[in-house]
Amino acid sequence: MTSELAMVVAVLAPLAGAVLIAASHRHPNRRETATLATAVALFILVLPLLEPVMAGERPGTTLWEIIPGISISLEAEPLGMVFALVASFLWIVTSVYSIGYMRGHHEENQTRFYVCFAIAISSAIGVAFAANMFTLFIFYEVLTLSTYPLVTHHGTDEARRGGRTYLGLLLFTSIGFQLLAIVWTWSITGTLDFTVGGIFEDKVSPTLIGILLLLYMFGIGKAALMPFHRWLPAAMVAPTPVSALLHAVAVVKAGVFTVLKVTVYVFGIDLLADVHAKDLLLYVAAFTIIAASLIAIREDNLKRRLAYSTVSQLSYVVLGGMLVNEISVIGGGMHIAMHAFGKITLFFCAGAILVAAHKTNVSDLDGIGRVMPITMFAFLIGALSVIGLPPLGGSWSKFLLALGAARSDQYVFVGVLMLSTLLNVAYLLPPVVRAFFLPPPNAPGQHISFNEAPLACLASICVTAAGSVLLFFFADPLYVLLEPIVITTR
Amino acid sequence: MIAAHYAALQVVAPLIAAPLCVLLRRGIPAWLVTVAISWIALAIAIQLLIQVLATGTISYELGGWAAPWGIEYRVDSVNAFVLLIVSGISAVTAPYAHKTVVKEIPEDRHYLFYAAYLLCLTGLLGIAITGDAFNVFVFLEISSLSSYVLISLGSERKALTAAYQYLVMGTIGATFFLIGVGLIYAMTGTLNMADIATRLDAVENTRTVLAAFAFITVGLGLKLALFPLHLWLPNAYAYAPSAVTVLLAATATKVAIYTMLRFVFTLFGSDFALDVTFLAEFLMALALVGVFAASITAIFQNNVKRMLAYSSVAQVGYMLLGVSFFSVTGLTGGIVHLFNHAMMKGALFMALGAVFYRLGSVHIDRMRGLGKQMPLTMFAFVLGGLSLIGLPLTVGFISKWYLILAALERGWWPIAGLILLSSLLAVAYIWRVVEAAYFRDPATHHPRATEAPPALLVPTWILVLANFYFGIDTSVTVGIADNAAKVLLGSGG
Amino acid sequence: MRHHVILRVIAKLGIPFIVLFALYVQFHGDFGPGGGFQAGVIFGAAFILYALIFGLDNALKVAPMNLVITFIAVGLLVFAGVGVARQVSRLRRARRQFRRRTASRHPARRARSRDHGRRGHDRDLLHLRGPGPVAVEFLIGHYNYWIFIFLMMLGFYVVVARGNLVKKIIGLNIFQASVFLLYISIGKVLGGTAPIIIDGGGPVTYSNPLPHVLILTAIVVGVATTALGLSLVIRINEAYGTIEEDEINDMDQEP
């Protein structure tokens, strides 16, 4: 199969899977087999693309021209490869996890859940392989819409309110700002194709570039820059697999991925170097990192705490993009992968605790480490990775980001990163400490039995936790893969 | 041989079929005639469009009297497109009508309903096709009178007052239009549009022509529900029988907008409109205020049909906004939105018609829990709603794209921002319905509704799918709209 | 009114003559301008008179509703059918014959074609009929427009200010009538005669007949609007028990 065809099939495969899942809605076993099979097939489709991309090829294809000059096109390039690989691999893991979770938790409307999940993954892959801003925008919006039924899965009033915030903010930013920026870009340059070094050249004044940059960055609501971050905590009403894959990986990473894409391929980092709006955005990102961490410390609900942690971590990537130097951008790209593994582990653990022990709050976790030792150990690994301690993957990306900040003589942001690390420790380690070192609330002497989550959940947790460790040792290929995106043609 | 007479047949076929329906005296045969004629009209419209695109403007002299003395039917890409919209919507609505008519209208009036329906179709097609200014008035009144009748057939008594209100406002509008045409005639001595266009240049700076311009714009403004002349529309759409709402919402205002385009661009010329009058600024301001005011009003409506009716007023604002840019891109956006809006509002009102068919009400509280009870209908509604909001891959997006592009081309980026903001208001009202249908439990004292019959679902889904098809393959719609925009501007400059 | 012997007797005597006259007008249409339209009106008037004197029930016995509806439909079909038949038939003879007849029925279109070369007339009309810089002359010279504006405003005022639905319709009629007057006054040429072609006649000044024809159409439209409006008012009265706008609004607000 040629690379071009593989990309198209990769986008379509989850959709076909969705049809299969819908068709077998009466047979849970068959339905879940379909999910898993699709997930595996997707990964097998995406993986072979890595080789040509590493070799410097950029396989691309145009599917359909919607308006003259504006087409739905796909192209595989390093940044997209990273995102596609992470998303497709973690989908397999999440599928296994959600089978255990959804059954263990006796959720309703499971078919709708799996169908929407598959559509969401399809659009995430579409975002990853989009060859122009227009295609990216289409998949970006499909992603928003297909995750809405997942967020509101429980159908309660709380879910409805959460869904309202979710959809409202994401649509508001994407239609209100991002679409405006896209049309504006089109009307100035006459193209929306992602091009190494940017497409603006010297066509417009720095002021206009600044306005456009602000429109893009705030328009990409999925990157959760403050003040447009509220949708992410609101989305936590969703079942945990959704929070895990979509709101720690697919959706939010689609956001920061778009940020990097726009930075690198629409504006080009050389062009942005002289734009003052990026400084403003740097401070916004820094503020988001610190403020979200502070909020996370105060959140007692574990999932919401993790959500604010995600908000904070997403801004790392934005920060990396806005520092506009080679190192920081690569650091941002790597952070997409590193954080994905770390955060999904944390969410999996939160879900496992919910399924096995029916606990959602940090304050209830006292002594749970004795009941669920494996889960809590994985939680520790995930936490350490997000904090950025060796020998875990998160340390590399954080290191590169700090290095990039230093390169640009922006020492303030080195400080921000360090401070943020401390704050990470402050909100991620207490659950672990409580779990292992505090006594359980019941009367002492009572027999404590192991009560881990279903095996499917546990296995997934182990895989992602192991992934976080492995990424520390195999970070180099990632760096090599990402390097070409910042080497401009000039 | 018959191909030469397509232009006449387009209007004559439904005109003759209308009395035929009356003679048939029975609902079902009359319905069959209506369906057949609608499809024939669509076929003719497609033929005309192909002919126009291949060979340019078609001129047809009615009764063999040469223009400018006789009445001329003149088809260029602008009105060929409008003919396609009108007949296309009718071709989908006519099959849909039967079930709803049986439900909503007493049996002894069925055949009269279809007769009025066909007359309305005749009028709408006639307005679009004719090249004679006075003839426009005649067809305008044919379509208006029959639509008053159609609206008054609604099942609630409010339909009567709505029809009456529309009758008064519509007649004032048409009479204003008539005054304008009279003044033009006084100045040029001709009623043939093409002829007027050439002769108006010489007298265009007189006060009479200005007055004519004002009368025509205001008169048509009433007909096309230009904010703040839209007051007749919400009630008329809300209380009319379902099939009528679909037909009117998707076509009536469009045809009025077409007439305005024709008069402003072809007859007066865009230079006149731009240099001598403040039409551009005026339209833009009213369109924007209308978009926001109507969208916000829509959010607070509990009758969903009324909600969408206000939304229609807002959408008319978009079309006029496109016109007010006086540029090829803007006009393309406006004209393509004529088509696109017909698709989305047609789909939405059809879905609502199906809801009304089952529930006998379209109050938002009655629609609670419908997502489970009528999944296909409500999903069609959601998809139509997404198109209305303007998400990519739907037709709504294409219209927005061109409108924003047109605003940016002029450098008016705040207006581009306003267009986008206003489309978010559509999210607000569409989502009120979605939340009611999917997140609320139905009130227990109402019987459970079941899915709508296929006779209603199939036409609804045809339009829903059209929303996506024409959102992805825009070569037809945008191509023609672009051509039409150039025709309009070319003849004006 | 059936209690009035005089009315009854006179109506009984008169109605046959009215019908006869209508037929006469109809068939005279073959020789001179006008015909069908007026004949129809006169014919209808006979039935209306009958209904007024002897009551609607009796009138419906003479002309049952079904029959009326059928006649309307057939009439329209014949009307449209003539047009189509002409288009379909490609025989030159039929064409020539038809053209002669239509020409005689609609001298207006024809006259308009002759008038075409001299449209300066029409245009002059709107400007002053002579160079009159004085305001008084402006006022007097345009008296037809002042009447038009007055009537228009009057009608408009009635439509807006009156709450009675029937009065609104009356206002609408005045409003429309003002426009009819505008059209007709535009067409008038001072000293012009009726536009009838006299064989061998030299150039004569005649009033522009086209506005008359147009307004004839507009009047028909106006009558249709009025009829429809009034029937709506009847239905509203049946449904609400009132024809006052504010009372209806109150009733609509309640539920």
Tab-separated table of N, CA, C and O in Angstrom, chain A residues 64 66-67 70 134 137-138 141 145 148 152 155 160 164 167 171-172 175-176 179-180 182-184 186-187 192, chain B residues 386 389 391-393 397-398 401-402 404-405 408 413 416 420-421 423-424 427 431 435 439-440 471-474:
chain	number	residue	atom	x	y	z
A	64	TRP	N	-10.104	16.264	-2.410
A	64	TRP	CA	-11.266	16.922	-2.985
A	64	TRP	C	-11.069	18.424	-2.895
A	64	TRP	O	-10.624	18.935	-1.882
A	66	ILE	N	-12.832	21.850	-2.540
A	66	ILE	CA	-14.152	22.342	-2.152
A	66	ILE	C	-14.463	23.653	-2.840
A	66	ILE	O	-15.498	23.827	-3.478
A	67	ILE	N	-13.588	24.595	-2.676
A	67	ILE	CA	-13.707	25.862	-3.372
A	67	ILE	C	-12.407	25.953	-4.164
A	67	ILE	O	-11.388	25.464	-3.686
A	70	ILE	N	-9.034	25.712	-2.519
A	70	ILE	CA	-9.146	25.222	-1.150
A	70	ILE	C	-9.598	23.778	-1.200
A	70	ILE	O	-10.656	23.466	-1.718
A	134	PHE	N	-7.206	24.535	6.154
A	134	PHE	CA	-8.630	24.309	5.947
A	134	PHE	C	-9.020	22.881	6.348
A	134	PHE	O	-9.971	22.667	7.101
A	137	PHE	N	-8.947	22.539	9.964
A	137	PHE	CA	-10.106	23.157	10.621
A	137	PHE	C	-11.326	22.240	10.555
A	137	PHE	O	-12.058	22.091	11.528
A	138	ILE	N	-11.524	21.605	9.403
A	138	ILE	CA	-12.666	20.702	9.266
A	138	ILE	C	-12.601	19.599	10.316
A	138	ILE	O	-13.530	19.371	11.078
A	141	GLU	N	-13.182	20.739	13.862
A	141	GLU	CA	-14.587	20.935	14.241
A	141	GLU	C	-15.315	19.605	14.391
A	141	GLU	O	-16.156	19.444	15.270
A	145	LEU	N	-17.405	18.251	17.670
A	145	LEU	CA	-18.792	17.783	17.664
A	145	LEU	C	-18.900	16.318	18.070
A	145	LEU	O	-19.817	15.934	18.782
A	148	TYR	N	-18.762	15.842	21.744
A	148	TYR	CA	-19.843	16.397	22.567
A	148	TYR	C	-20.746	15.309	23.157
A	148	TYR	O	-21.007	15.321	24.366
A	152	THR	N	-21.287	14.536	27.254
A	152	THR	CA	-22.608	14.549	27.877
A	152	THR	C	-23.160	13.137	28.017
A	152	THR	O	-24.358	12.940	28.120
A	155	GLY	N	-25.963	12.193	30.429
A	155	GLY	CA	-27.288	12.781	30.220
A	155	GLY	C	-27.869	13.471	31.434
A	155	GLY	O	-29.037	13.838	31.447
A	160	ARG	N	-25.152	18.047	31.031
A	160	ARG	CA	-25.680	19.007	30.073
A	160	ARG	C	-24.962	20.357	30.227
A	160	ARG	O	-24.558	20.974	29.251
A	164	ARG	N	-22.506	22.131	27.623
A	164	ARG	CA	-22.770	23.478	27.125
A	164	ARG	C	-21.494	24.322	27.140
A	164	ARG	O	-21.145	24.970	26.169
A	167	LEU	N	-19.001	22.797	24.415
A	167	LEU	CA	-19.305	23.136	23.030
A	167	LEU	C	-19.251	24.644	22.829
A	167	LEU	O	-18.717	25.146	21.834
A	171	LEU	N	-16.642	26.106	20.225
A	171	LEU	CA	-17.182	26.676	18.981
A	171	LEU	C	-16.943	28.183	18.937
A	171	LEU	O	-16.646	28.743	17.889
A	172	PHE	N	-17.104	28.815	20.095
A	172	PHE	CA	-16.907	30.270	20.132
A	172	PHE	C	-15.507	30.632	19.653
A	172	PHE	O	-15.327	31.474	18.785
A	175	ILE	N	-14.930	29.304	15.791
A	175	ILE	CA	-15.636	30.045	14.746
A	175	ILE	C	-15.337	31.530	14.871
A	175	ILE	O	-15.074	32.218	13.888
A	176	GLY	N	-15.356	32.022	16.100
A	176	GLY	CA	-15.184	33.460	16.294
A	176	GLY	C	-13.801	33.955	15.915
A	176	GLY	O	-13.658	35.020	15.306
A	179	LEU	N	-11.580	30.752	12.592
A	179	LEU	CA	-12.074	30.799	11.216
A	179	LEU	C	-11.776	32.158	10.594
A	179	LEU	O	-11.384	32.260	9.430
A	180	LEU	N	-11.956	33.202	11.393
A	180	LEU	CA	-11.647	34.549	10.893
A	180	LEU	C	-10.186	34.607	10.467
A	180	LEU	O	-9.857	35.106	9.384
A	182	ILE	N	-8.310	32.161	9.582
A	182	ILE	CA	-8.062	31.334	8.397
A	182	ILE	C	-8.488	32.068	7.126
A	182	ILE	O	-7.737	32.145	6.149
A	183	VAL	N	-9.699	32.630	7.167
A	183	VAL	CA	-10.170	33.332	5.966
A	183	VAL	C	-9.260	34.518	5.678
A	183	VAL	O	-8.948	34.827	4.524
A	184	TRP	N	-8.844	35.164	6.740
A	184	TRP	CA	-7.965	36.325	6.565
A	184	TRP	C	-6.652	35.900	5.902
A	184	TRP	O	-6.175	36.515	4.947
A	186	TRP	N	-6.168	33.368	4.088
A	186	TRP	CA	-6.464	33.012	2.693
A	186	TRP	C	-6.571	34.266	1.843
A	186	TRP	O	-6.060	34.326	0.721
A	187	SER	N	-7.239	35.284	2.371
A	187	SER	CA	-7.446	36.464	1.537
A	187	SER	C	-6.137	37.217	1.330
A	187	SER	O	-5.983	37.938	0.361
A	192	LEU	N	-3.500	28.094	1.792
A	192	LEU	CA	-3.574	27.698	3.202
A	192	LEU	C	-2.689	26.495	3.457
A	192	LEU	O	-2.718	25.904	4.516
B	386	LEU	N	-26.581	22.267	12.379
B	386	LEU	CA	-25.140	22.464	12.214
B	386	LEU	C	-24.864	23.243	10.936
B	386	LEU	O	-23.974	24.097	10.886
B	389	ILE	N	-25.591	26.808	11.580
B	389	ILE	CA	-24.508	27.437	12.335
B	389	ILE	C	-23.332	27.727	11.405
B	389	ILE	O	-22.633	28.718	11.571
B	391	LEU	N	-20.968	25.103	10.170
B	391	LEU	CA	-19.764	24.316	10.407
B	391	LEU	C	-19.241	23.772	9.084
B	391	LEU	O	-20.009	23.568	8.156
B	392	PRO	N	-17.948	23.544	9.007
B	392	PRO	CA	-17.372	23.105	7.734
B	392	PRO	C	-17.992	21.799	7.256
B	392	PRO	O	-18.471	21.007	8.072
B	393	LEU	N	-17.950	21.608	5.958
B	393	LEU	CA	-18.550	20.489	5.224
B	393	LEU	C	-20.052	20.664	5.042
B	393	LEU	O	-20.701	19.842	4.425
B	397	PHE	N	-21.357	26.734	5.811
B	397	PHE	CA	-19.961	27.153	5.888
B	397	PHE	C	-19.536	27.872	4.614
B	397	PHE	O	-18.828	28.880	4.667
B	398	ILE	N	-19.969	27.340	3.489
B	398	ILE	CA	-19.567	27.929	2.214
B	398	ILE	C	-20.049	29.377	2.130
B	398	ILE	O	-19.292	30.288	1.756
B	401	TRP	N	-18.045	31.535	4.439
B	401	TRP	CA	-16.700	31.707	3.910
B	401	TRP	C	-16.666	32.886	2.936
B	401	TRP	O	-15.827	33.782	3.050
B	402	TYR	N	-17.604	32.881	2.003
B	402	TYR	CA	-17.583	33.945	1.002
B	402	TYR	C	-17.927	35.299	1.606
B	402	TYR	O	-17.374	36.324	1.213
B	404	ILE	N	-17.332	36.305	4.663
B	404	ILE	CA	-16.183	36.813	5.424
B	404	ILE	C	-15.095	37.279	4.474
B	404	ILE	O	-14.491	38.339	4.654
B	405	LEU	N	-14.892	36.472	3.447
B	405	LEU	CA	-13.872	36.836	2.470
B	405	LEU	C	-14.188	38.192	1.852
B	405	LEU	O	-13.308	39.048	1.690
B	408	LEU	N	-13.375	40.912	4.269
B	408	LEU	CA	-11.934	41.123	4.402
B	408	LEU	C	-11.346	41.781	3.159
B	408	LEU	O	-10.421	42.576	3.251
B	413	TRP	N	-12.568	44.153	8.537
B	413	TRP	CA	-12.499	42.951	9.361
B	413	TRP	C	-13.452	42.952	10.554
B	413	TRP	O	-13.886	41.886	10.987
B	416	ALA	N	-16.376	41.183	9.396
B	416	ALA	CA	-16.128	39.738	9.331
B	416	ALA	C	-16.285	39.122	10.715
B	416	ALA	O	-16.894	38.051	10.869
B	420	LEU	N	-19.131	36.256	12.131
B	420	LEU	CA	-18.816	35.019	12.841
B	420	LEU	C	-19.497	34.984	14.201
B	420	LEU	O	-20.027	33.959	14.616
B	421	LEU	N	-19.466	36.123	14.881
B	421	LEU	CA	-20.109	36.155	16.192
B	421	LEU	C	-21.587	35.813	16.068
B	421	LEU	O	-22.144	35.078	16.880
B	423	SER	N	-23.002	33.999	13.956
B	423	SER	CA	-23.308	32.595	13.707
B	423	SER	C	-23.250	31.802	15.004
B	423	SER	O	-23.825	30.727	15.111
B	424	LEU	N	-22.579	32.364	16.005
B	424	LEU	CA	-22.577	31.681	17.297
B	424	LEU	C	-23.926	31.806	17.982
B	424	LEU	O	-24.299	30.958	18.790
B	427	VAL	N	-25.835	28.907	17.315
B	427	VAL	CA	-25.538	27.781	18.204
B	427	VAL	C	-26.475	27.832	19.395
B	427	VAL	O	-27.035	26.819	19.821
B	431	TRP	N	-29.051	24.876	19.965
B	431	TRP	CA	-28.718	23.985	21.064
B	431	TRP	C	-29.796	23.936	22.137
B	431	TRP	O	-29.896	22.976	22.887
B	435	GLU	N	-30.766	20.357	23.429
B	435	GLU	CA	-30.760	19.970	24.845
B	435	GLU	C	-32.131	19.473	25.278
B	435	GLU	O	-32.238	18.516	26.035
B	439	PHE	N	-31.660	15.825	26.345
B	439	PHE	CA	-31.276	15.753	27.750
B	439	PHE	C	-32.444	15.866	28.709
B	439	PHE	O	-32.271	15.750	29.904
B	440	ARG	N	-33.614	16.159	28.183
B	440	ARG	CA	-34.743	16.262	29.087
B	440	ARG	C	-35.608	15.037	28.929
B	440	ARG	O	-35.751	14.506	27.832
B	471	GLY	N	-22.162	21.207	0.420
B	471	GLY	CA	-21.121	21.796	1.248
B	471	GLY	C	-19.752	21.251	0.877
B	471	GLY	O	-18.727	21.836	1.205
B	472	ILE	N	-19.748	20.113	0.199
B	472	ILE	CA	-18.471	19.501	-0.169
B	472	ILE	C	-18.192	19.750	-1.646
B	472	ILE	O	-17.093	20.136	-2.024
B	473	ASP	N	-19.216	19.537	-2.471
B	473	ASP	CA	-19.038	19.794	-3.895
B	473	ASP	C	-19.690	21.130	-4.222
B	473	ASP	O	-20.887	21.211	-4.459
B	474	THR	N	-18.895	22.161	-4.221
B	474	THR	CA	-19.477	23.481	-4.427
B	474	THR	C	-19.346	23.941	-5.869
B	474	THR	O	-19.707	25.066	-6.189
